mmCIF file of N, CA and C in Angstrom:
data_model
loop_
_atom_site.group_PDB
_atom_site.id
_atom_site.type_symbol
_atom_site.label_atom_id
_atom_site.label_comp_id
_atom_site.label_asym_id
_atom_site.label_seq_id
_atom_site.Cartn_x
_atom_site.Cartn_y
_atom_site.Cartn_z
ATOM 1 N N UNK F 87 162.659 81.740 147.370
ATOM 2 C CA UNK F 87 161.333 82.211 147.648
ATOM 3 C C UNK F 87 161.083 83.582 147.030
ATOM 4 N N UNK F 88 162.113 84.417 146.939
ATOM 5 C CA UNK F 88 161.957 85.754 146.389
ATOM 6 C C UNK F 88 161.675 85.708 144.883
ATOM 7 N N UNK F 89 162.265 84.781 144.166
ATOM 8 C CA UNK F 89 162.092 84.728 142.718
ATOM 9 C C UNK F 89 160.653 84.428 142.318
ATOM 10 N N UNK F 90 159.963 83.481 142.945
ATOM 11 C CA UNK F 90 158.560 83.268 142.551
ATOM 12 C C UNK F 90 157.678 84.485 142.850
ATOM 13 N N UNK F 91 157.942 85.192 143.924
ATOM 14 C CA UNK F 91 157.147 86.376 144.261
ATOM 15 C C UNK F 91 157.390 87.480 143.234
ATOM 16 N N UNK F 92 158.644 87.684 142.871
ATOM 17 C CA UNK F 92 158.986 88.701 141.872
ATOM 18 C C UNK F 92 158.376 88.334 140.523
ATOM 19 N N UNK F 93 158.457 87.059 140.148
ATOM 20 C CA UNK F 93 157.868 86.608 138.887
ATOM 21 C C UNK F 93 156.354 86.845 138.890
ATOM 22 N N UNK F 94 155.699 86.565 140.014
ATOM 23 C CA UNK F 94 154.258 86.764 140.131
ATOM 24 C C UNK F 94 153.904 88.253 139.997
ATOM 25 N N UNK F 95 154.663 89.120 140.601
ATOM 26 C CA UNK F 95 154.420 90.564 140.536
ATOM 27 C C UNK F 95 154.606 91.070 139.112
ATOM 28 N N UNK F 96 155.642 90.599 138.432
ATOM 29 C CA UNK F 96 155.873 91.000 137.043
ATOM 30 C C UNK F 96 154.725 90.539 136.141
ATOM 31 N N UNK F 97 154.279 89.314 136.328
ATOM 32 C CA UNK F 97 153.190 88.781 135.532
ATOM 33 C C UNK F 97 151.897 89.566 135.802
ATOM 34 N N UNK F 98 151.646 89.886 137.051
ATOM 35 C CA UNK F 98 150.453 90.634 137.416
ATOM 36 C C UNK F 98 150.490 92.056 136.845
ATOM 37 N N UNK F 99 151.625 92.726 136.914
ATOM 38 C CA UNK F 99 151.739 94.088 136.390
ATOM 39 C C UNK F 99 151.620 94.098 134.873
ATOM 40 N N UNK F 100 152.128 93.085 134.197
ATOM 41 C CA UNK F 100 151.999 92.986 132.748
ATOM 42 C C UNK F 100 150.526 92.824 132.371
ATOM 43 N N UNK F 101 149.812 92.058 133.137
ATOM 44 C CA UNK F 101 148.388 91.854 132.885
ATOM 45 C C UNK F 101 147.618 93.170 132.990
ATOM 46 N N UNK F 102 147.920 93.980 134.002
ATOM 47 C CA UNK F 102 147.245 95.272 134.160
ATOM 48 C C UNK F 102 147.624 96.225 133.032
ATOM 49 N N UNK F 103 148.874 96.192 132.587
ATOM 50 C CA UNK F 103 149.306 97.088 131.512
ATOM 51 C C UNK F 103 148.580 96.760 130.209
ATOM 52 N N UNK F 104 148.419 95.491 129.893
ATOM 53 C CA UNK F 104 147.718 95.089 128.683
ATOM 54 C C UNK F 104 146.249 95.511 128.773
ATOM 55 N N UNK F 105 145.622 95.309 129.901
ATOM 56 C CA UNK F 105 144.219 95.688 130.082
ATOM 57 C C UNK F 105 144.044 97.199 129.949
ATOM 58 N N UNK F 106 144.973 97.977 130.446
ATOM 59 C CA UNK F 106 144.891 99.435 130.353
ATOM 60 C C UNK F 106 144.972 99.881 128.904
ATOM 61 N N UNK F 107 145.790 99.246 128.094
ATOM 62 C CA UNK F 107 145.899 99.606 126.678
ATOM 63 C C UNK F 107 144.601 99.295 125.940
ATOM 64 N N UNK F 108 143.973 98.200 126.256
ATOM 65 C CA UNK F 108 142.703 97.855 125.626
ATOM 66 C C UNK F 108 141.639 98.879 125.997
ATOM 67 N N UNK F 109 141.588 99.304 127.247
ATOM 68 C CA UNK F 109 140.606 100.293 127.679
ATOM 69 C C UNK F 109 140.825 101.630 126.977
ATOM 70 N N UNK F 110 142.064 102.032 126.777
ATOM 71 C CA UNK F 110 142.351 103.293 126.108
ATOM 72 C C UNK F 110 141.882 103.220 124.661
ATOM 73 N N UNK F 111 142.140 102.115 123.976
ATOM 74 C CA UNK F 111 141.695 101.983 122.590
ATOM 75 C C UNK F 111 140.175 101.997 122.507
ATOM 76 N N UNK F 112 139.509 101.349 123.419
ATOM 77 C CA UNK F 112 138.055 101.340 123.433
ATOM 78 C C UNK F 112 137.525 102.745 123.681
ATOM 79 N N UNK F 113 138.143 103.474 124.576
ATOM 80 C CA UNK F 113 137.704 104.836 124.871
ATOM 81 C C UNK F 113 137.875 105.730 123.655
ATOM 82 N N UNK F 114 138.964 105.562 122.908
ATOM 83 C CA UNK F 114 139.197 106.386 121.726
ATOM 84 C C UNK F 114 138.131 106.086 120.678
ATOM 85 N N UNK F 115 137.816 104.834 120.462
ATOM 86 C CA UNK F 115 136.786 104.470 119.499
ATOM 87 C C UNK F 115 135.437 105.024 119.927
ATOM 88 N N UNK F 116 135.096 104.907 121.204
ATOM 89 C CA UNK F 116 133.816 105.410 121.686
ATOM 90 C C UNK F 116 133.736 106.922 121.640
ATOM 91 N N UNK F 117 134.846 107.612 121.822
ATOM 92 C CA UNK F 117 134.828 109.071 121.763
ATOM 93 C C UNK F 117 134.596 109.559 120.339
ATOM 94 N N UNK F 118 135.017 108.811 119.341
ATOM 95 C CA UNK F 118 134.790 109.231 117.967
ATOM 96 C C UNK F 118 133.340 109.034 117.549
ATOM 97 N N UNK F 119 132.677 108.065 118.092
ATOM 98 C CA UNK F 119 131.311 107.770 117.665
ATOM 99 C C UNK F 119 130.350 108.936 117.886
ATOM 100 N N UNK F 120 130.266 109.529 119.082
ATOM 101 C CA UNK F 120 129.345 110.650 119.241
ATOM 102 C C UNK F 120 129.706 111.837 118.361
ATOM 103 N N UNK F 121 130.988 112.034 118.137
ATOM 104 C CA UNK F 121 131.414 113.144 117.299
ATOM 105 C C UNK F 121 130.903 112.940 115.876
ATOM 106 N N UNK F 122 131.002 111.703 115.385
ATOM 107 C CA UNK F 122 130.502 111.410 114.054
ATOM 108 C C UNK F 122 128.988 111.563 114.010
ATOM 109 N N UNK F 123 128.298 111.154 115.059
ATOM 110 C CA UNK F 123 126.857 111.292 115.087
ATOM 111 C C UNK F 123 126.448 112.761 115.085
ATOM 112 N N UNK F 124 127.172 113.593 115.822
ATOM 113 C CA UNK F 124 126.859 115.016 115.831
ATOM 114 C C UNK F 124 127.086 115.626 114.461
ATOM 115 N N UNK F 125 128.141 115.202 113.793
ATOM 116 C CA UNK F 125 128.434 115.739 112.478
ATOM 117 C C UNK F 125 127.328 115.370 111.497
ATOM 118 N N UNK F 126 126.899 114.117 111.509
ATOM 119 C CA UNK F 126 125.857 113.717 110.574
ATOM 120 C C UNK F 126 124.510 114.304 110.962
ATOM 121 N N UNK F 127 124.262 114.507 112.249
ATOM 122 C CA UNK F 127 122.979 115.050 112.670
ATOM 123 C C UNK F 127 122.855 116.536 112.333
ATOM 124 N N UNK F 128 123.947 117.208 112.142
ATOM 125 C CA UNK F 128 123.911 118.642 111.901
ATOM 126 C C UNK F 128 123.898 118.994 110.415
ATOM 127 N N UNK F 129 123.719 118.011 109.535
ATOM 128 C CA UNK F 129 123.693 118.299 108.101
ATOM 129 C C UNK F 129 122.447 119.105 107.761
ATOM 130 N N UNK F 130 122.581 120.059 106.858
ATOM 131 C CA UNK F 130 121.463 120.953 106.549
ATOM 132 C C UNK F 130 120.221 120.242 106.013
ATOM 133 N N UNK F 131 120.380 119.159 105.264
ATOM 134 C CA UNK F 131 119.202 118.506 104.697
ATOM 135 C C UNK F 131 118.356 117.812 105.748
ATOM 136 N N UNK F 132 118.857 117.656 106.954
ATOM 137 C CA UNK F 132 118.093 117.022 108.009
ATOM 138 C C UNK F 132 117.424 118.032 108.924
ATOM 139 N N UNK F 133 117.716 119.286 108.744
ATOM 140 C CA UNK F 133 117.096 120.310 109.574
ATOM 141 C C UNK F 133 115.706 120.648 109.035
ATOM 142 N N UNK F 134 114.884 121.207 109.873
ATOM 143 C CA UNK F 134 113.538 121.595 109.454
ATOM 144 C C UNK F 134 113.624 122.660 108.365
ATOM 145 N N UNK F 135 112.729 122.594 107.380
ATOM 146 C CA UNK F 135 112.786 123.582 106.303
ATOM 147 C C UNK F 135 112.476 124.980 106.823
ATOM 148 N N UNK F 136 113.098 125.959 106.214
ATOM 149 C CA UNK F 136 112.894 127.345 106.586
ATOM 150 C C UNK F 136 111.876 127.961 105.630
ATOM 151 N N UNK F 137 110.887 128.591 106.183
ATOM 152 C CA UNK F 137 109.837 129.210 105.384
ATOM 153 C C UNK F 137 110.062 130.715 105.310
ATOM 154 N N UNK F 138 109.746 131.279 104.152
ATOM 155 C CA UNK F 138 109.813 132.730 103.967
ATOM 156 C C UNK F 138 108.408 133.229 103.626
ATOM 157 N N UNK F 139 108.152 134.467 103.991
ATOM 158 C CA UNK F 139 106.836 135.073 103.744
ATOM 159 C C UNK F 139 106.573 135.232 102.255
ATOM 160 N N UNK F 140 105.348 135.000 101.866
ATOM 161 C CA UNK F 140 104.870 135.325 100.523
ATOM 162 C C UNK F 140 103.510 135.982 100.688
ATOM 163 N N UNK F 141 103.142 136.789 99.732
ATOM 164 C CA UNK F 141 101.819 137.400 99.799
ATOM 165 C C UNK F 141 100.783 136.390 99.323
ATOM 166 N N UNK F 142 99.579 136.547 99.794
ATOM 167 C CA UNK F 142 98.502 135.624 99.438
ATOM 168 C C UNK F 142 98.244 135.671 97.934
ATOM 169 N N UNK F 143 98.406 136.835 97.341
ATOM 170 C CA UNK F 143 98.177 136.958 95.894
ATOM 171 C C UNK F 143 99.245 136.221 95.076
ATOM 172 N N UNK F 144 100.392 135.916 95.682
ATOM 173 C CA UNK F 144 101.450 135.189 94.976
ATOM 174 C C UNK F 144 101.307 133.671 95.078
ATOM 175 N N UNK F 145 100.310 133.186 95.812
ATOM 176 C CA UNK F 145 100.111 131.752 95.945
ATOM 177 C C UNK F 145 99.644 131.158 94.621
ATOM 178 N N UNK F 146 100.039 129.925 94.325
ATOM 179 C CA UNK F 146 99.535 129.272 93.117
ATOM 180 C C UNK F 146 98.015 129.124 93.176
ATOM 181 N N UNK F 147 97.381 129.163 92.026
ATOM 182 C CA UNK F 147 95.935 129.059 91.953
ATOM 183 C C UNK F 147 95.441 127.742 92.553
ATOM 184 N N UNK F 148 96.189 126.673 92.366
ATOM 185 C CA UNK F 148 95.788 125.363 92.900
ATOM 186 C C UNK F 148 95.711 125.392 94.428
ATOM 187 N N UNK F 149 96.598 126.133 95.056
ATOM 188 C CA UNK F 149 96.609 126.212 96.524
ATOM 189 C C UNK F 149 95.400 127.005 97.016
ATOM 190 N N UNK F 150 95.138 128.138 96.404
ATOM 191 C CA UNK F 150 93.993 128.942 96.843
ATOM 192 C C UNK F 150 92.674 128.231 96.561
ATOM 193 N N UNK F 151 92.602 127.482 95.456
ATOM 194 C CA UNK F 151 91.389 126.712 95.167
ATOM 195 C C UNK F 151 91.201 125.580 96.178
ATOM 196 N N UNK F 152 92.294 124.948 96.592
ATOM 197 C CA UNK F 152 92.203 123.873 97.595
ATOM 198 C C UNK F 152 91.684 124.419 98.914
ATOM 199 N N UNK F 153 92.131 125.608 99.298
ATOM 200 C CA UNK F 153 91.639 126.222 100.539
ATOM 201 C C UNK F 153 90.155 126.545 100.391
ATOM 202 N N UNK F 154 89.756 127.103 99.255
ATOM 203 C CA UNK F 154 88.352 127.455 99.035
ATOM 204 C C UNK F 154 87.456 126.222 99.028
ATOM 205 N N UNK F 155 87.974 125.108 98.531
ATOM 206 C CA UNK F 155 87.180 123.880 98.462
ATOM 207 C C UNK F 155 87.088 123.185 99.812
ATOM 208 N N UNK F 156 88.221 123.026 100.484
ATOM 209 C CA UNK F 156 88.267 122.222 101.711
ATOM 210 C C UNK F 156 87.999 123.022 102.987
ATOM 211 N N UNK F 157 88.199 124.315 102.933
ATOM 212 C CA UNK F 157 87.975 125.174 104.102
ATOM 213 C C UNK F 157 87.123 126.365 103.652
ATOM 214 N N UNK F 158 85.869 126.111 103.383
ATOM 215 C CA UNK F 158 84.989 127.106 102.760
ATOM 216 C C UNK F 158 84.810 128.362 103.592
ATOM 217 N N UNK F 159 84.883 128.250 104.898
ATOM 218 C CA UNK F 159 84.676 129.424 105.753
ATOM 219 C C UNK F 159 85.984 130.098 106.154
ATOM 220 N N UNK F 160 87.105 129.636 105.609
ATOM 221 C CA UNK F 160 88.415 130.151 106.021
ATOM 222 C C UNK F 160 88.940 131.201 105.054
ATOM 223 N N UNK F 161 89.762 132.080 105.625
ATOM 224 C CA UNK F 161 90.528 133.012 104.807
ATOM 225 C C UNK F 161 92.005 132.818 105.143
ATOM 226 N N UNK F 162 92.852 133.018 104.165
ATOM 227 C CA UNK F 162 94.296 132.853 104.369
ATOM 228 C C UNK F 162 94.821 134.146 104.974
ATOM 229 N N UNK F 163 95.298 134.069 106.208
ATOM 230 C CA UNK F 163 95.807 135.278 106.861
ATOM 231 C C UNK F 163 97.299 135.482 106.588
ATOM 232 N N UNK F 164 98.057 134.407 106.507
ATOM 233 C CA UNK F 164 99.492 134.495 106.199
ATOM 234 C C UNK F 164 99.887 133.290 105.368
ATOM 235 N N UNK F 165 100.901 133.479 104.541
ATOM 236 C CA UNK F 165 101.395 132.384 103.710
ATOM 237 C C UNK F 165 102.917 132.412 103.692
ATOM 238 N N UNK F 166 103.496 131.226 103.676
ATOM 239 C CA UNK F 166 104.941 131.062 103.659
ATOM 240 C C UNK F 166 105.290 129.967 102.660
ATOM 241 N N UNK F 167 106.502 129.996 102.131
ATOM 242 C CA UNK F 167 106.976 128.962 101.216
ATOM 243 C C UNK F 167 108.392 128.567 101.613
ATOM 244 N N UNK F 168 108.735 127.283 101.416
ATOM 245 C CA UNK F 168 110.110 126.842 101.688
ATOM 246 C C UNK F 168 110.823 126.563 100.370
ATOM 247 N N UNK F 169 112.071 126.116 100.457
ATOM 248 C CA UNK F 169 112.884 125.903 99.256
ATOM 249 C C UNK F 169 112.422 124.698 98.430
ATOM 250 N N UNK F 170 111.533 123.863 98.980
ATOM 251 C CA UNK F 170 110.996 122.720 98.239
ATOM 252 C C UNK F 170 109.711 123.080 97.491
ATOM 253 N N UNK F 171 109.247 124.300 97.637
ATOM 254 C CA UNK F 171 107.995 124.698 97.009
ATOM 255 C C UNK F 171 106.780 124.263 97.800
ATOM 256 N N UNK F 172 106.949 124.032 99.094
ATOM 257 C CA UNK F 172 105.838 123.668 99.961
ATOM 258 C C UNK F 172 105.351 124.922 100.678
ATOM 259 N N UNK F 173 104.054 125.016 100.817
ATOM 260 C CA UNK F 173 103.454 126.208 101.391
ATOM 261 C C UNK F 173 102.900 125.929 102.779
ATOM 262 N N UNK F 174 103.131 126.885 103.659
ATOM 263 C CA UNK F 174 102.570 126.855 105.013
ATOM 264 C C UNK F 174 101.551 127.982 105.054
ATOM 265 N N UNK F 175 100.321 127.628 105.364
ATOM 266 C CA UNK F 175 99.245 128.611 105.338
ATOM 267 C C UNK F 175 98.625 128.738 106.720
ATOM 268 N N UNK F 176 98.468 129.964 107.164
ATOM 269 C CA UNK F 176 97.758 130.235 108.411
ATOM 270 C C UNK F 176 96.353 130.673 108.022
ATOM 271 N N UNK F 177 95.383 129.847 108.416
ATOM 272 C CA UNK F 177 93.997 130.111 108.046
ATOM 273 C C UNK F 177 93.231 130.675 109.231
ATOM 274 N N UNK F 178 92.371 131.608 108.939
ATOM 275 C CA UNK F 178 91.458 132.165 109.948
ATOM 276 C C UNK F 178 90.079 131.608 109.616
ATOM 277 N N UNK F 179 89.535 130.828 110.542
ATOM 278 C CA UNK F 179 88.229 130.203 110.332
ATOM 279 C C UNK F 179 87.119 131.137 110.809
ATOM 280 N N UNK F 180 85.935 130.868 110.348
ATOM 281 C CA UNK F 180 84.787 131.701 110.727
ATOM 282 C C UNK F 180 84.513 131.639 112.221
ATOM 283 N N UNK F 181 84.890 130.542 112.836
ATOM 284 C CA UNK F 181 84.671 130.382 114.276
ATOM 285 C C UNK F 181 85.732 131.110 115.102
ATOM 286 N N UNK F 182 86.464 131.984 114.472
ATOM 287 C CA UNK F 182 87.546 132.750 115.103
ATOM 288 C C UNK F 182 88.667 131.855 115.628
ATOM 289 N N UNK F 183 88.831 130.714 114.984
ATOM 290 C CA UNK F 183 89.939 129.825 115.298
ATOM 291 C C UNK F 183 90.993 129.958 114.213
ATOM 292 N N UNK F 184 92.215 129.674 114.580
ATOM 293 C CA UNK F 184 93.297 129.680 113.612
ATOM 294 C C UNK F 184 93.713 128.244 113.319
ATOM 295 N N UNK F 185 94.132 127.999 112.092
ATOM 296 C CA UNK F 185 94.535 126.672 111.670
ATOM 297 C C UNK F 185 95.754 126.811 110.769
ATOM 298 N N UNK F 186 96.736 125.953 110.952
ATOM 299 C CA UNK F 186 97.912 125.937 110.095
ATOM 300 C C UNK F 186 97.864 124.681 109.243
ATOM 301 N N UNK F 187 97.971 124.857 107.927
ATOM 302 C CA UNK F 187 97.966 123.730 106.993
ATOM 303 C C UNK F 187 99.155 123.849 106.062
ATOM 304 N N UNK F 188 99.525 122.720 105.449
ATOM 305 C CA UNK F 188 100.664 122.671 104.541
ATOM 306 C C UNK F 188 100.203 122.085 103.215
ATOM 307 N N UNK F 189 100.651 122.687 102.121
ATOM 308 C CA UNK F 189 100.261 122.211 100.793
ATOM 309 C C UNK F 189 101.448 122.311 99.848
ATOM 310 N N UNK F 190 101.410 121.484 98.799
ATOM 311 C CA UNK F 190 102.440 121.605 97.766
ATOM 312 C C UNK F 190 101.934 122.530 96.663
ATOM 313 N N UNK F 191 102.701 122.715 95.629
ATOM 314 C CA UNK F 191 102.355 123.641 94.553
ATOM 315 C C UNK F 191 101.081 123.219 93.824
ATOM 316 N N UNK F 192 100.800 121.921 93.829
ATOM 317 C CA UNK F 192 99.616 121.409 93.135
ATOM 318 C C UNK F 192 98.341 121.525 93.970
ATOM 319 N N UNK F 193 98.435 122.073 95.158
ATOM 320 C CA UNK F 193 97.266 122.227 96.023
ATOM 321 C C UNK F 193 96.911 120.972 96.780
ATOM 322 N N UNK F 194 97.843 120.037 96.873
ATOM 323 C CA UNK F 194 97.622 118.807 97.629
ATOM 324 C C UNK F 194 98.101 119.030 99.062
ATOM 325 N N UNK F 195 97.322 118.576 100.030
ATOM 326 C CA UNK F 195 97.670 118.753 101.439
ATOM 327 C C UNK F 195 98.776 117.780 101.808
ATOM 328 N N UNK F 196 99.731 118.281 102.556
ATOM 329 C CA UNK F 196 100.851 117.451 103.020
ATOM 330 C C UNK F 196 100.946 117.556 104.523
ATOM 331 N N UNK F 197 101.592 116.560 105.129
ATOM 332 C CA UNK F 197 101.801 116.574 106.579
ATOM 333 C C UNK F 197 103.021 117.423 106.891
ATOM 334 N N UNK F 198 102.969 118.069 108.043
ATOM 335 C CA UNK F 198 104.121 118.848 108.515
ATOM 336 C C UNK F 198 105.243 117.893 108.864
ATOM 337 N N UNK F 199 106.480 118.246 108.454
ATOM 338 C CA UNK F 199 107.646 117.392 108.748
ATOM 339 C C UNK F 199 108.217 117.699 110.082
#
């Protein structure tokens, strides 16, 4: 009677040991996934572009003409440029409202990223 009980206990403990090894391997694989996602998410090309100040007189003529055409009552109060050559313009409207617009070097309006 003792031998079948001992055999059953050995078989049961072996089953738990195998299951524990599978769980550890799964945990290791799952722990690497978020780390890889953080690494890829932190790449510089995926971050928002950084703008630097430029004077209004340094803006391309196409950009200032686009503002004069599309926002006739506005004046450019501040201007910024990023490394892609995209301009961020802070406009002061006649109604004393402020507006932020984005344009490329050719004076074409672009959406903010």
